Amino acid sequence: MPTIRTVCAHDCPDMCSLLVKVENGRIMRISGDPDQPFTAGFACSKVNRDGELVHSPERIRTPMRRTGAKGEAKFAPITWDEALDEIVDRWRAIIAGSGPLAILGYAYSAHQGLMNRGLVNGLFHALGTSRLQAGTVCDTCCEEAWNATVGPTGGADPESVVDSDLVISWGADLMATNVHFWAKLETVRKRGVPLVVIDPRRSRTARQADWHLPVRIGTDAALALGIMHILVRDGLCDRDYIASHTVGFDRLERDVLPRFAPTRVAEITGLDVADVERLAGLYGRAKAPFIRLGEGMTRLAHGGQALRAVALLPGVTGAYGRQGGGAMLMTAAGCDIDYNVVRKPSGPASTRLVNHLRLGEALLTMKDPPLRAIFISANNPAVTCPEAGKVRRGLMRDDLFTVVHDPFMSITARYADIVLPAATYLETEDFYRAYGAYYMQYGHRAVEPQGEAWSNLKLAQALAQRLGLNDPVFSQSQPEILEAMFRGARGPAASVDPKRLPEAGPVNIAPKGGQRFRTPSGKLEFYSEVLAQQGAPPMPDWQPDPEEQREAGRWPLRLLTAPGYFQSHTAFSGVSFLRKREGEPFCVLHPDDARARGLADGQKVRLFNDRAEVGLVVRVRDEVQPGVVLVPGQRPDTEAVSGTVNMLCSDRYTDIGEGATYQSTFLDVQAWEK
Ligand SMILES: Nc1nc2c(c(=O)[nH]1)N[C@H]1C(S)=C(S)[C@@H](COP(=O)(O)OP(=O)(O)OC[C@H]3O[C@@H](n4cnc5c(=O)[nH]c(N)nc54)[C@H](O)[C@@H]3O)O[C@H]1N2
Ligand SMILES: Nc1nc2c(c(=O)[nH]1)N[C@H]1C(S)=C(S)[C@@H](COP(=O)(O)OP(=O)(O)OC[C@H]3O[C@@H](n4cnc5c(=O)[nH]c(N)nc54)[C@H](O)[C@@H]3O)O[C@H]1N2
Ligand code: SF4
Ligand SMILES: [Mo]
């Protein structure tokens, strides 16, 4: 049975190297590559089932044209030629009548291959359409906060955790979203290295930790500043490191830290004073403490401040300078190649931007010109975008021409005029670099595209050619594009010959030595001039948010969102086994809150606020604090009692990076009586 070595393309930090056994054109088995040290021989419990994703009976087989009303999911098969002709004719007419800004390409991260992900955006870049400010639903807040603090560079190598003497998982559910880091941790912990988890809920990871601190949602900045306060008080700062590698600590010490004495921090965070003291002591005395920064703490109004405050901690004790110490949010910037070859082949330098998370608003209100066509690929905004109700109202517009490219009939695809069958990553060839480890790798196709499915790359090239775009990238093969991307590569990627990559397997590109800083000052920035110029607070701080306070006064519960364990957003909702393992979409309430509402475990409930009403099943457990309702994952309405969680969430921006604020959502829960 042939075995193909490829790469997992799901939106996941680990980017596993996979071994795929194929027989008669069917995937028989998927396992983790034992020769890639981070993957270390195992794939996660989701991707072990990706044979079922590829061969799912729910796959879309052919292009289709809408025959019913938008949202009704009534379609009739058409040929690829008919589909492409219609798309190109409609786009040409729109460009002639309203200009290219009336079109929006809305493609995201479900295929992490640099070409299949990037070239769809490249197509719209070259066409000069309105452009997607992508990723605000996900990581722009944390990424921009990191960039303003450490600079656009990767964090600590997760494999260096073998040299750590303390590990803090801060706002990350490692057992769900970063299982290969978790596996590395298990070996370190056998040597007695403690794991501390800072998370408002007792996640799987928190349950396995040596110590779990159930911090109140949105108060991480106060906790990090409280730790700094104690480090200063107890003489645990590394003054030499601060002087040589950082800027602005003196101002923080003078203007901010005095306000974060342990008693006040305990009040804000809901933790005990003794625990705040103990955490600071543990951190201050560790030689090489490793902080795994999660995105969880940044998906709320003041998320940027939270990330900045926590990312600054290793600068106070000098941990950034020591092997095994420091912090890791992402590693992607460690692969310094020319992404613009695929993302920006040609086209105007700037154009009108549409924020990824304000799709509904853009479809309903944008003028001069209004959006008349949208091409949605590799994401499912009718479920995963905040204000999901608004997104759907926008997609209902009769005068909007909508094309959706997806392997499955997603909720978003139901609103399309034309649906196109997409290949999954196992049917494609591409090049990858991880965002949670320092590896890059070429991934080979395991099986032929199923039915009439086309890869993102093939579709982008076909559309570009029909539209008369002649940038080389629209006619080159993957190895040719790869060579172009490696021209001018810097850092560890510069020593790699792209011609050899297809056969090379995984390539390690971990930086050596302590954390480097790529801020304007070249140092770790406690004080950020860039933020000051943007009108944002230049130093980390914690203050209550007036809008959140107002909402909290009106609604008794606050929303906590977290990743699904067997479901990652909606990427695996075509695998019936995983749907069953994840169970019926649910929310979690603390026993006190359930009792006060007369709710019993397993009952159907309605979650509601001014925006919407959503029906889920309730699980009653003390995994969450009183006053919090946890909704793991974003599940399609077709699986839930009614609706989907993002109908409840606003499209307000975070303080940094214009990101999503799912957790600044306030609501109530009652029995479902219908
Ligand atoms: N199984 C699975 N894997 C996934 C995904 C998935 O949905 N499911 N999603 C993928 C994607 S797209 C991404 S971007 C990555 C990123 O994944 P992340 O968004 O970084 O998710 P987690 O690492 O689990 O971090 C979320 C954790 O933060 C906690 N949290 C929430 N609010 C706060 C807070 O205010 N303070 C603190 N300290 N913690 C808080 C939540 O309870 C949760 O446990 O994961 C990827 N991997
Ligand atoms: N409430 C709440 N909402 C959230 C989050 C949260 O924490 N809370 N997290 C946010 C985060 S981090 C993210 S990244 C977003 C994710 O949200 P989305 O980007 O919408 O991701 P998915 O739901 O995984 O949808 C991916 C779609 O792409 C399709 N697909 C898979 N492979 C391919 C391919 O190769 N080509 C094409 N064309 N299509 C493909 C899948 O079938 C699926 O329909 O959700 C965000 N939404
Ligand atoms: S852990 Fe992540 S990268 Fe690895 S197989 Fe699972 S989804 Fe893919
Ligand atoms: Mo994400």
Coordinates of N, CA, C and O and ligand atoms in Angstrom, one line a residue, residues 11-13 46 109 138-139 170-174 176-178 198-201 203 215-220 292-300 435 560-569 630 633-634 663, ligand 1:
D11 N -6.1 24.8 10.0 CA -5.6 25.9 10.8 C -5.3 25.5 12.2 O -6.2 25.5 13.1
C12 N -4.1 25.2 12.4 CA -3.6 24.6 13.7 C -2.2 24.9 13.8 O -1.4 24.8 12.9
P13 N -1.7 25.3 15.0 CA -0.3 25.7 15.2 C 0.7 24.6 14.9 O 1.9 24.9 14.5
K46 N -8.7 14.4 15.6 CA -9.5 14.9 14.5 C -9.0 14.4 13.1 O -9.7 13.8 12.3
S109 N -8.4 30.8 6.0 CA -7.3 29.9 6.4 C -7.5 28.4 6.4 O -6.7 27.7 7.0
C138 N -9.8 36.2 14.1 CA -8.9 35.3 14.7 C -7.8 35.9 15.5 O -7.8 36.1 16.7
D139 N -6.7 36.3 14.8 CA -5.5 36.6 15.5 C -4.9 38.0 15.3 O -3.8 38.3 15.7
W170 N -1.0 30.3 29.3 CA -1.7 31.5 29.7 C -2.8 31.8 28.6 O -2.5 32.3 27.5
G171 N -4.0 31.3 28.9 CA -5.1 31.5 27.9 C -5.0 30.6 26.7 O -5.4 31.0 25.6
A172 N -4.5 29.4 26.9 CA -4.5 28.4 25.9 C -4.9 27.1 26.4 O -4.5 26.7 27.5
D173 N -5.7 26.4 25.6 CA -6.2 25.0 26.0 C -5.3 24.1 25.2 O -5.8 23.6 24.1
L174 N -4.1 23.8 25.7 CA -3.1 23.1 24.9 C -3.6 21.7 24.4 O -3.3 21.3 23.3
A176 N -6.4 20.9 23.5 CA -7.3 21.0 22.4 C -6.6 21.6 21.1 O -6.8 21.1 20.0
T177 N -5.8 22.6 21.3 CA -5.3 23.4 20.2 C -3.8 23.2 19.9 O -3.4 23.7 18.9
N178 N -3.1 22.5 20.7 CA -1.6 22.5 20.5 C -1.1 21.2 21.1 O -0.2 21.1 21.9
I198 N -3.4 29.4 33.4 CA -4.2 30.6 33.7 C -5.3 30.7 32.7 O -5.1 31.0 31.5
D199 N -6.5 30.4 33.2 CA -7.7 30.3 32.3 C -9.0 30.4 33.1 O -9.0 29.8 34.2
P200 N -9.9 31.2 32.6 CA -11.1 31.4 33.5 C -11.9 30.1 33.7 O -12.7 29.9 34.6
R201 N -11.7 29.1 32.8 CA -12.4 27.8 33.0 C -11.5 26.7 33.3 O -10.3 26.7 32.9
S203 N -10.4 24.0 31.9 CA -10.3 23.3 30.7 C -9.6 21.9 30.9 O -9.1 21.6 32.0
V215 N -8.7 32.8 36.5 CA -8.7 34.3 36.4 C -10.1 34.7 35.9 O -10.6 34.0 35.0
R216 N -10.5 35.9 36.3 CA -11.8 36.4 35.7 C -11.5 36.8 34.3 O -10.4 37.3 34.0
I217 N -12.5 36.6 33.4 CA -12.3 36.9 32.0 C -11.9 38.4 31.8 O -12.5 39.3 32.5
G218 N -10.9 38.6 31.0 CA -10.5 40.0 30.7 C -9.7 40.7 31.7 O -9.7 41.9 31.7
T219 N -9.1 39.9 32.6 CA -8.3 40.6 33.7 C -6.8 40.2 33.7 O -6.1 40.5 34.6
D220 N -6.4 39.6 32.6 CA -5.0 39.1 32.6 C -4.0 40.3 32.7 O -2.9 40.1 33.2
R292 N 3.4 30.0 27.3 CA 2.7 29.7 26.0 C 1.5 30.7 26.0 O 0.6 30.5 26.8
L293 N 1.6 31.7 25.2 CA 0.5 32.7 25.1 C -0.6 32.1 24.2 O -0.4 31.8 23.1
G294 N -1.8 32.1 24.7 CA -3.0 31.7 23.9 C -3.7 33.0 23.4 O -3.5 34.1 23.9
E295 N -4.6 32.8 22.4 CA -5.3 33.9 21.9 C -6.6 34.2 22.7 O -7.2 35.2 22.6
G296 N -6.9 33.2 23.6 CA -8.2 33.4 24.4 C -8.3 34.7 25.1 O -9.4 35.4 25.0
M297 N -7.2 35.2 25.7 CA -7.3 36.4 26.5 C -7.4 37.6 25.6 O -7.7 38.7 26.1
T298 N -7.3 37.5 24.3 CA -7.3 38.7 23.4 C -8.6 38.9 22.7 O -8.8 39.8 22.0
R299 N -9.6 38.0 22.9 CA -10.8 38.1 22.1 C -11.9 38.8 22.9 O -13.0 38.3 23.2
L300 N -11.5 40.0 23.4 CA -12.4 40.9 24.1 C -11.9 42.3 24.0 O -10.8 42.5 23.5
Y435 N 2.8 27.7 12.3 CA 2.8 29.0 13.1 C 2.9 28.7 14.6 O 2.9 29.6 15.4
L560 N -18.2 33.1 27.5 CA -16.8 32.6 27.3 C -16.8 31.7 26.1 O -17.6 30.7 26.1
T561 N -16.0 32.0 25.1 CA -15.9 31.0 24.0 C -14.5 30.3 24.1 O -13.6 30.9 24.6
A562 N -14.5 29.1 23.6 CA -13.3 28.3 23.7 C -13.4 27.3 22.5 O -14.4 27.1 21.9
P563 N -12.2 26.7 22.1 CA -12.2 25.8 21.0 C -13.0 24.5 21.3 O -13.0 24.1 22.4
G564 N -13.6 24.0 20.2 CA -14.1 22.6 20.4 C -13.0 21.6 20.4 O -12.0 21.9 19.8
Y565 N -13.2 20.5 21.0 CA -12.1 19.5 21.1 C -12.1 18.6 19.9 O -11.0 18.5 19.2
F566 N -13.2 18.1 19.5 CA -13.3 17.2 18.3 C -13.8 18.0 17.0 O -14.0 17.5 16.0
Q567 N -14.0 19.3 17.2 CA -14.4 20.2 16.1 C -13.6 21.4 16.2 O -13.4 22.0 17.2
S568 N -13.0 21.8 15.0 CA -12.3 23.1 15.0 C -13.1 24.0 14.1 O -13.1 23.9 12.9
H569 N -13.8 25.0 14.8 CA -14.7 25.8 14.1 C -15.7 24.9 13.3 O -16.2 24.0 13.9
L630 N -20.3 29.3 29.1 CA -19.3 28.8 28.2 C -20.0 28.2 27.0 O -20.9 27.4 27.1
G633 N -16.7 26.1 20.8 CA -16.8 26.0 19.3 C -17.9 26.8 18.7 O -18.6 27.6 19.4
Q634 N -17.9 26.8 17.4 CA -19.0 27.5 16.7 C -19.6 26.4 15.8 O -19.0 26.1 14.8
Q663 N -15.9 37.7 23.5 CA -16.1 37.6 25.0 C -16.5 38.8 25.7 O -16.6 38.9 26.9
Ligands
LIG1 N1 -9.5 21.4 18.6 C1 -9.3 22.7 18.1 N2 -8.1 23.1 17.7 C2 -7.9 24.3 17.2 C3 -9.1 25.2 17.0 C4 -10.3 24.7 17.4 O1 -11.3 25.4 17.3 N3 -10.4 23.5 17.9 N4 -8.9 26.4 16.4 C5 -7.7 26.7 15.7 C6 -7.5 28.1 15.4 S1 -8.2 28.8 14.1 C7 -6.7 28.9 16.2 S2 -6.6 30.5 15.9 C8 -5.9 28.2 17.3 C9 -5.9 29.2 18.5 O2 -6.4 28.7 19.6 P1 -6.7 29.7 20.8 O3 -7.7 30.6 20.4 O4 -5.4 30.2 21.3 O5 -7.3 28.7 21.7 P2 -6.8 28.1 23.0 O6 -5.4 27.9 22.9 O7 -7.6 27.0 23.4 O8 -7.1 29.4 23.9 C10 -8.4 29.6 24.3 C11 -8.4 29.5 25.8 O9 -8.4 30.8 26.4 C12 -9.3 30.8 27.5 N5 -9.7 32.2 27.7 C13 -10.8 32.8 27.3 N6 -10.8 34.1 27.8 C14 -9.8 34.2 28.5 C15 -9.3 35.3 29.3 O10 -9.8 36.4 29.4 N7 -8.1 35.1 30.0 C16 -7.4 33.9 29.9 N8 -6.3 33.8 30.6 N9 -7.9 32.8 29.2 C17 -9.0 33.0 28.5 C18 -10.4 29.9 27.1 O11 -11.1 29.4 28.2 C19 -9.7 28.8 26.3 O12 -9.3 27.7 27.1 O13 -6.3 26.9 17.6 C20 -6.5 26.1 16.4 N10 -6.7 24.8 16.8

